[in-house]
mmCIF file of C-alpha atoms in Angstrom:
data_model
loop_
_atom_site.group_PDB
_atom_site.id
_atom_site.type_symbol
_atom_site.label_atom_id
_atom_site.label_comp_id
_atom_site.label_asym_id
_atom_site.label_seq_id
_atom_site.Cartn_x
_atom_site.Cartn_y
_atom_site.Cartn_z
ATOM 1 C CA UNK A 1 1.134 -22.213 14.754
ATOM 2 C CA UNK A 2 -0.761 -20.346 17.729
ATOM 3 C CA UNK A 3 -2.213 -17.064 17.449
ATOM 4 C CA UNK A 4 -0.465 -14.232 19.908
ATOM 5 C CA UNK A 5 -2.418 -11.314 21.262
ATOM 6 C CA UNK A 6 -1.279 -8.170 19.915
ATOM 7 C CA UNK A 7 0.359 -5.847 22.545
ATOM 8 C CA UNK A 8 -1.510 -2.587 22.020
ATOM 9 C CA UNK A 9 1.246 -0.377 22.736
ATOM 10 C CA UNK A 10 3.557 -2.543 20.335
ATOM 11 C CA UNK A 11 3.803 -1.551 16.586
ATOM 12 C CA UNK A 12 3.534 -4.615 14.027
ATOM 13 C CA UNK A 13 3.898 -5.064 10.343
ATOM 14 C CA UNK A 14 0.576 -6.511 8.862
ATOM 15 C CA UNK A 15 0.173 -8.236 5.503
ATOM 16 C CA UNK A 16 -3.474 -8.466 3.954
ATOM 17 C CA UNK A 17 -3.781 -10.392 0.428
ATOM 18 C CA UNK A 18 -5.948 -11.751 -2.114
ATOM 19 C CA UNK A 19 -5.325 -14.210 -4.918
ATOM 20 C CA UNK A 20 -5.332 -12.304 -8.246
ATOM 21 C CA UNK A 21 -7.893 -13.612 -10.789
ATOM 22 C CA UNK A 22 -9.199 -16.456 -8.564
ATOM 23 C CA UNK A 23 -12.153 -16.569 -10.331
ATOM 24 C CA UNK A 24 -10.135 -18.308 -13.524
ATOM 25 C CA UNK A 25 -10.043 -21.493 -10.772
ATOM 26 C CA UNK A 26 -12.154 -23.548 -12.038
ATOM 27 C CA UNK A 27 -11.631 -25.916 -8.737
ATOM 28 C CA UNK A 28 -12.011 -23.259 -5.591
ATOM 29 C CA UNK A 29 -11.788 -26.065 -3.252
ATOM 30 C CA UNK A 30 -8.273 -27.136 -4.866
ATOM 31 C CA UNK A 31 -6.857 -23.448 -4.665
ATOM 32 C CA UNK A 32 -8.027 -22.965 -1.163
ATOM 33 C CA UNK A 33 -6.300 -26.236 0.130
ATOM 34 C CA UNK A 34 -3.287 -25.495 -1.776
ATOM 35 C CA UNK A 35 -3.369 -21.788 -0.450
ATOM 36 C CA UNK A 36 -3.353 -23.518 2.941
ATOM 37 C CA UNK A 37 -0.248 -25.509 2.572
ATOM 38 C CA UNK A 38 1.618 -22.196 1.247
ATOM 39 C CA UNK A 39 0.472 -20.895 4.439
ATOM 40 C CA UNK A 40 2.022 -23.762 6.162
ATOM 41 C CA UNK A 41 5.060 -23.246 4.474
ATOM 42 C CA UNK A 42 5.553 -19.625 5.109
ATOM 43 C CA UNK A 43 4.381 -19.703 8.644
ATOM 44 C CA UNK A 44 7.400 -22.617 8.894
ATOM 45 C CA UNK A 45 9.847 -20.619 7.718
ATOM 46 C CA UNK A 46 8.859 -16.606 8.967
ATOM 47 C CA UNK A 47 8.031 -16.094 12.450
ATOM 48 C CA UNK A 48 4.436 -14.745 12.739
ATOM 49 C CA UNK A 49 2.520 -13.186 15.754
ATOM 50 C CA UNK A 50 -0.353 -14.114 13.833
ATOM 51 C CA UNK A 51 -0.101 -16.755 11.407
ATOM 52 C CA UNK A 52 -1.202 -16.409 8.065
ATOM 53 C CA UNK A 53 -4.950 -17.583 6.903
ATOM 54 C CA UNK A 54 -7.381 -17.371 4.852
ATOM 55 C CA UNK A 55 -10.282 -15.191 6.098
ATOM 56 C CA UNK A 56 -13.137 -17.091 4.696
ATOM 57 C CA UNK A 57 -15.800 -14.571 5.418
ATOM 58 C CA UNK A 58 -13.895 -12.340 2.585
ATOM 59 C CA UNK A 59 -13.692 -14.702 -0.055
ATOM 60 C CA UNK A 60 -10.142 -15.347 -0.759
ATOM 61 C CA UNK A 61 -8.516 -12.489 1.247
ATOM 62 C CA UNK A 62 -5.597 -13.783 3.914
ATOM 63 C CA UNK A 63 -4.097 -12.216 6.458
ATOM 64 C CA UNK A 64 -1.114 -12.372 8.823
ATOM 65 C CA UNK A 65 0.843 -10.484 11.571
ATOM 66 C CA UNK A 66 4.558 -9.683 12.260
ATOM 67 C CA UNK A 67 6.588 -8.484 15.193
ATOM 68 C CA UNK A 68 9.185 -6.936 12.428
ATOM 69 C CA UNK A 69 8.708 -5.204 8.714
ATOM 70 C CA UNK A 70 11.227 -7.259 7.401
ATOM 71 C CA UNK A 71 9.505 -10.508 8.596
ATOM 72 C CA UNK A 72 6.454 -9.233 6.764
ATOM 73 C CA UNK A 73 8.159 -8.248 3.560
ATOM 74 C CA UNK A 74 10.207 -11.996 3.902
ATOM 75 C CA UNK A 75 6.815 -13.815 4.320
ATOM 76 C CA UNK A 76 4.927 -11.724 1.250
ATOM 77 C CA UNK A 77 7.692 -12.578 -0.992
ATOM 78 C CA UNK A 78 8.187 -16.569 0.005
ATOM 79 C CA UNK A 79 4.181 -16.578 -0.033
ATOM 80 C CA UNK A 80 4.294 -15.293 -3.836
ATOM 81 C CA UNK A 81 6.919 -17.740 -4.936
ATOM 82 C CA UNK A 82 5.058 -20.557 -3.776
ATOM 83 C CA UNK A 83 1.918 -19.566 -5.202
ATOM 84 C CA UNK A 84 3.744 -18.588 -8.388
ATOM 85 C CA UNK A 85 5.387 -21.981 -8.583
ATOM 86 C CA UNK A 86 2.379 -23.912 -8.358
ATOM 87 C CA UNK A 87 1.344 -26.008 -10.937
ATOM 88 C CA UNK A 88 -2.719 -25.098 -11.063
ATOM 89 C CA UNK A 89 -1.856 -23.103 -14.401
ATOM 90 C CA UNK A 90 0.339 -23.624 -16.966
ATOM 91 C CA UNK A 91 2.486 -20.356 -16.733
ATOM 92 C CA UNK A 92 3.711 -18.868 -13.797
ATOM 93 C CA UNK A 93 3.268 -15.469 -14.861
ATOM 94 C CA UNK A 94 -0.427 -16.109 -15.083
ATOM 95 C CA UNK A 95 -0.395 -16.681 -11.234
ATOM 96 C CA UNK A 96 -0.137 -14.083 -8.902
ATOM 97 C CA UNK A 97 -1.133 -12.662 -5.539
ATOM 98 C CA UNK A 98 -1.788 -8.950 -4.450
ATOM 99 C CA UNK A 99 -0.444 -7.942 -1.035
ATOM 100 C CA UNK A 100 -0.490 -4.803 0.947
ATOM 101 C CA UNK A 101 1.794 -4.031 3.454
ATOM 102 C CA UNK A 102 1.078 -2.012 6.803
ATOM 103 C CA UNK A 103 2.746 -0.794 9.907
ATOM 104 C CA UNK A 104 1.103 0.295 13.144
ATOM 105 C CA UNK A 105 -0.626 -0.640 16.012
ATOM 106 C CA UNK A 106 -3.061 -3.497 16.249
ATOM 107 C CA UNK A 107 -6.576 -2.875 18.385
ATOM 108 C CA UNK A 108 -8.198 -6.276 19.405
ATOM 109 C CA UNK A 109 -12.030 -6.068 19.813
ATOM 110 C CA UNK A 110 -13.085 -9.721 20.085
ATOM 111 C CA UNK A 111 -10.028 -11.677 21.453
ATOM 112 C CA UNK A 112 -12.064 -15.021 20.931
ATOM 113 C CA UNK A 113 -12.250 -14.980 17.469
ATOM 114 C CA UNK A 114 -8.711 -13.606 17.017
ATOM 115 C CA UNK A 115 -6.966 -12.375 14.413
ATOM 116 C CA UNK A 116 -10.802 -11.480 13.214
ATOM 117 C CA UNK A 117 -12.517 -8.894 15.464
ATOM 118 C CA UNK A 118 -9.639 -6.535 15.090
ATOM 119 C CA UNK A 119 -9.022 -2.686 13.929
ATOM 120 C CA UNK A 120 -6.371 -0.444 14.240
ATOM 121 C CA UNK A 121 -3.877 1.899 12.146
ATOM 122 C CA UNK A 122 -1.896 -1.266 11.012
ATOM 123 C CA UNK A 123 -4.704 -2.905 9.200
ATOM 124 C CA UNK A 124 -5.914 0.121 7.677
ATOM 125 C CA UNK A 125 -2.643 1.130 6.463
ATOM 126 C CA UNK A 126 -2.084 -2.633 4.736
ATOM 127 C CA UNK A 127 -5.898 -2.114 3.356
ATOM 128 C CA UNK A 128 -4.724 1.192 1.658
ATOM 129 C CA UNK A 129 -1.330 -0.571 0.493
ATOM 130 C CA UNK A 130 -3.312 -3.061 -1.313
ATOM 131 C CA UNK A 131 -5.662 -0.876 -2.858
ATOM 132 C CA UNK A 132 -3.035 1.551 -4.256
ATOM 133 C CA UNK A 133 -0.977 -1.409 -5.444
ATOM 134 C CA UNK A 134 -4.398 -2.316 -7.578
ATOM 135 C CA UNK A 135 -5.182 1.349 -9.012
ATOM 136 C CA UNK A 136 -1.288 1.831 -9.791
ATOM 137 C CA UNK A 137 -0.715 -1.379 -11.863
ATOM 138 C CA UNK A 138 -0.239 -0.372 -15.443
ATOM 139 C CA UNK A 139 -0.930 3.186 -15.091
ATOM 140 C CA UNK A 140 1.195 6.486 -14.956
ATOM 141 C CA UNK A 141 4.096 4.708 -16.172
ATOM 142 C CA UNK A 142 3.842 1.821 -13.508
ATOM 143 C CA UNK A 143 4.688 -1.820 -14.694
ATOM 144 C CA UNK A 144 1.820 -4.205 -15.066
ATOM 145 C CA UNK A 145 3.693 -6.531 -12.848
ATOM 146 C CA UNK A 146 2.892 -4.165 -9.645
ATOM 147 C CA UNK A 147 1.701 -6.286 -7.073
ATOM 148 C CA UNK A 148 2.637 -5.331 -3.570
ATOM 149 C CA UNK A 149 2.731 -1.766 -1.705
ATOM 150 C CA UNK A 150 3.593 -0.836 1.649
ATOM 151 C CA UNK A 151 1.936 2.138 4.047
ATOM 152 C CA UNK A 152 2.573 3.075 7.660
ATOM 153 C CA UNK A 153 5.746 4.098 8.314
ATOM 154 C CA UNK A 154 8.061 7.125 7.889
ATOM 155 C CA UNK A 155 8.081 8.709 4.307
ATOM 156 C CA UNK A 156 11.507 7.822 3.749
ATOM 157 C CA UNK A 157 11.251 4.016 4.777
ATOM 158 C CA UNK A 158 7.680 3.750 2.866
ATOM 159 C CA UNK A 159 9.597 5.000 -0.253
ATOM 160 C CA UNK A 160 12.585 2.831 0.601
ATOM 161 C CA UNK A 161 10.384 -0.568 1.085
ATOM 162 C CA UNK A 162 8.343 0.383 -2.103
ATOM 163 C CA UNK A 163 11.063 1.216 -4.382
ATOM 164 C CA UNK A 164 12.452 -2.235 -3.386
ATOM 165 C CA UNK A 165 9.269 -3.992 -3.789
ATOM 166 C CA UNK A 166 8.946 -2.689 -7.369
ATOM 167 C CA UNK A 167 12.357 -4.477 -8.273
ATOM 168 C CA UNK A 168 10.453 -7.883 -6.326
ATOM 169 C CA UNK A 169 7.304 -7.724 -8.521
ATOM 170 C CA UNK A 170 9.082 -7.288 -11.822
ATOM 171 C CA UNK A 171 11.809 -9.851 -10.920
ATOM 172 C CA UNK A 172 9.097 -12.472 -9.760
ATOM 173 C CA UNK A 173 7.302 -11.466 -12.921
ATOM 174 C CA UNK A 174 9.547 -12.503 -14.989
ATOM 175 C CA UNK A 175 10.854 -15.879 -13.173
ATOM 176 C CA UNK A 176 9.366 -19.367 -14.651
ATOM 177 C CA UNK A 177 8.514 -22.380 -12.314
ATOM 178 C CA UNK A 178 12.160 -23.412 -12.328
ATOM 179 C CA UNK A 179 13.677 -20.241 -11.385
ATOM 180 C CA UNK A 180 11.110 -19.873 -8.794
ATOM 181 C CA UNK A 181 12.191 -23.568 -7.439
ATOM 182 C CA UNK A 182 15.911 -22.427 -7.444
ATOM 183 C CA UNK A 183 14.938 -19.379 -5.377
ATOM 184 C CA UNK A 184 13.232 -21.016 -2.805
ATOM 185 C CA UNK A 185 15.784 -23.786 -2.521
ATOM 186 C CA UNK A 186 18.410 -21.503 -2.198
ATOM 187 C CA UNK A 187 16.704 -19.253 0.698
ATOM 188 C CA UNK A 188 16.359 -22.277 2.609
ATOM 189 C CA UNK A 189 19.969 -22.904 2.294
ATOM 190 C CA UNK A 190 19.988 -25.667 -0.082
ATOM 191 C CA UNK A 191 23.477 -26.224 -1.700
ATOM 192 C CA UNK A 192 23.225 -25.814 -5.704
ATOM 193 C CA UNK A 193 24.388 -29.767 -6.038
ATOM 194 C CA UNK A 194 21.491 -30.876 -4.066
ATOM 195 C CA UNK A 195 18.835 -28.501 -6.004
ATOM 196 C CA UNK A 196 20.292 -29.881 -9.555
ATOM 197 C CA UNK A 197 19.492 -33.391 -8.038
ATOM 198 C CA UNK A 198 15.972 -32.002 -7.722
ATOM 199 C CA UNK A 199 15.914 -30.871 -10.929
ATOM 200 C CA UNK A 200 17.689 -33.258 -12.782
ATOM 201 C CA UNK A 201 20.419 -31.046 -14.214
ATOM 202 C CA UNK A 202 23.785 -30.085 -13.495
ATOM 203 C CA UNK A 203 25.316 -27.324 -11.168
ATOM 204 C CA UNK A 204 26.304 -25.170 -13.949
ATOM 205 C CA UNK A 205 22.947 -25.214 -14.865
ATOM 206 C CA UNK A 206 21.365 -24.274 -11.609
ATOM 207 C CA UNK A 207 24.226 -21.438 -11.019
ATOM 208 C CA UNK A 208 23.131 -19.988 -14.411
ATOM 209 C CA UNK A 209 19.627 -19.732 -13.587
ATOM 210 C CA UNK A 210 20.136 -18.557 -10.415
ATOM 211 C CA UNK A 211 21.788 -15.413 -12.011
ATOM 212 C CA UNK A 212 19.836 -14.986 -15.120
ATOM 213 C CA UNK A 213 16.396 -15.948 -13.840
ATOM 214 C CA UNK A 214 16.657 -13.334 -10.612
ATOM 215 C CA UNK A 215 16.868 -15.632 -7.599
ATOM 216 C CA UNK A 216 20.304 -14.538 -6.535
ATOM 217 C CA UNK A 217 18.323 -11.070 -6.561
ATOM 218 C CA UNK A 218 15.662 -11.766 -4.314
ATOM 219 C CA UNK A 219 17.934 -13.568 -2.062
ATOM 220 C CA UNK A 220 20.539 -10.344 -2.355
ATOM 221 C CA UNK A 221 17.268 -8.249 -1.529
ATOM 222 C CA UNK A 222 15.997 -9.847 1.469
ATOM 223 C CA UNK A 223 19.655 -9.800 2.975
ATOM 224 C CA UNK A 224 19.888 -6.623 2.374
ATOM 225 C CA UNK A 225 16.446 -5.248 3.434
ATOM 226 C CA UNK A 226 17.595 -7.311 6.999
ATOM 227 C CA UNK A 227 20.651 -5.047 7.341
ATOM 228 C CA UNK A 228 19.012 -1.890 7.038
ATOM 229 C CA UNK A 229 15.991 -2.178 8.853
ATOM 230 C CA UNK A 230 18.202 -3.853 11.664
ATOM 231 C CA UNK A 231 20.211 -0.527 11.910
#
């Protein structure tokens, strides 16, 4: 997906993330190759102004920019599910990425190396959000599943989005790989009977998993988010 040149007068929703416990992956080359596959998949499903990609000079950090907050949040959820559903570790709970979401202006200092060579409050807000997610995880009564935060809009919108992200964090923390697969397929519009064939199981089993594992919850959250932010 080509990278667009940001309009300095237009606010953007941006995403900064990194891989939790990335040093525990013995095959770093495979890890980054798989992350590239996940970025490509998300970029195909969520329209980006600046496609998700690794920022190699900053280790395992990645970033992307979107025209709307709904797109940025959706991309973060899809990327986390793709990563957690991968088979590089024995349990989905052991795999996760941290994400900071920010909203605001983007300032371009060097268009020749975009999306690097940029600054602006959108990126600063995303950086502050990921640091806040890290500092709050498991502290002050916050759950250990806390991996995503948002900064950079009205206080009301920040509270609403962060409340929703806490719920997403908890649901994803409890999902196993089968539940994640079902969630991703349902979000793509795949019928339950086709998902059942993929998993060599029955449609009622898929339906029960979607209810109990959280796929239906994730789908409802994304739909509700779109309805709220489009008002």
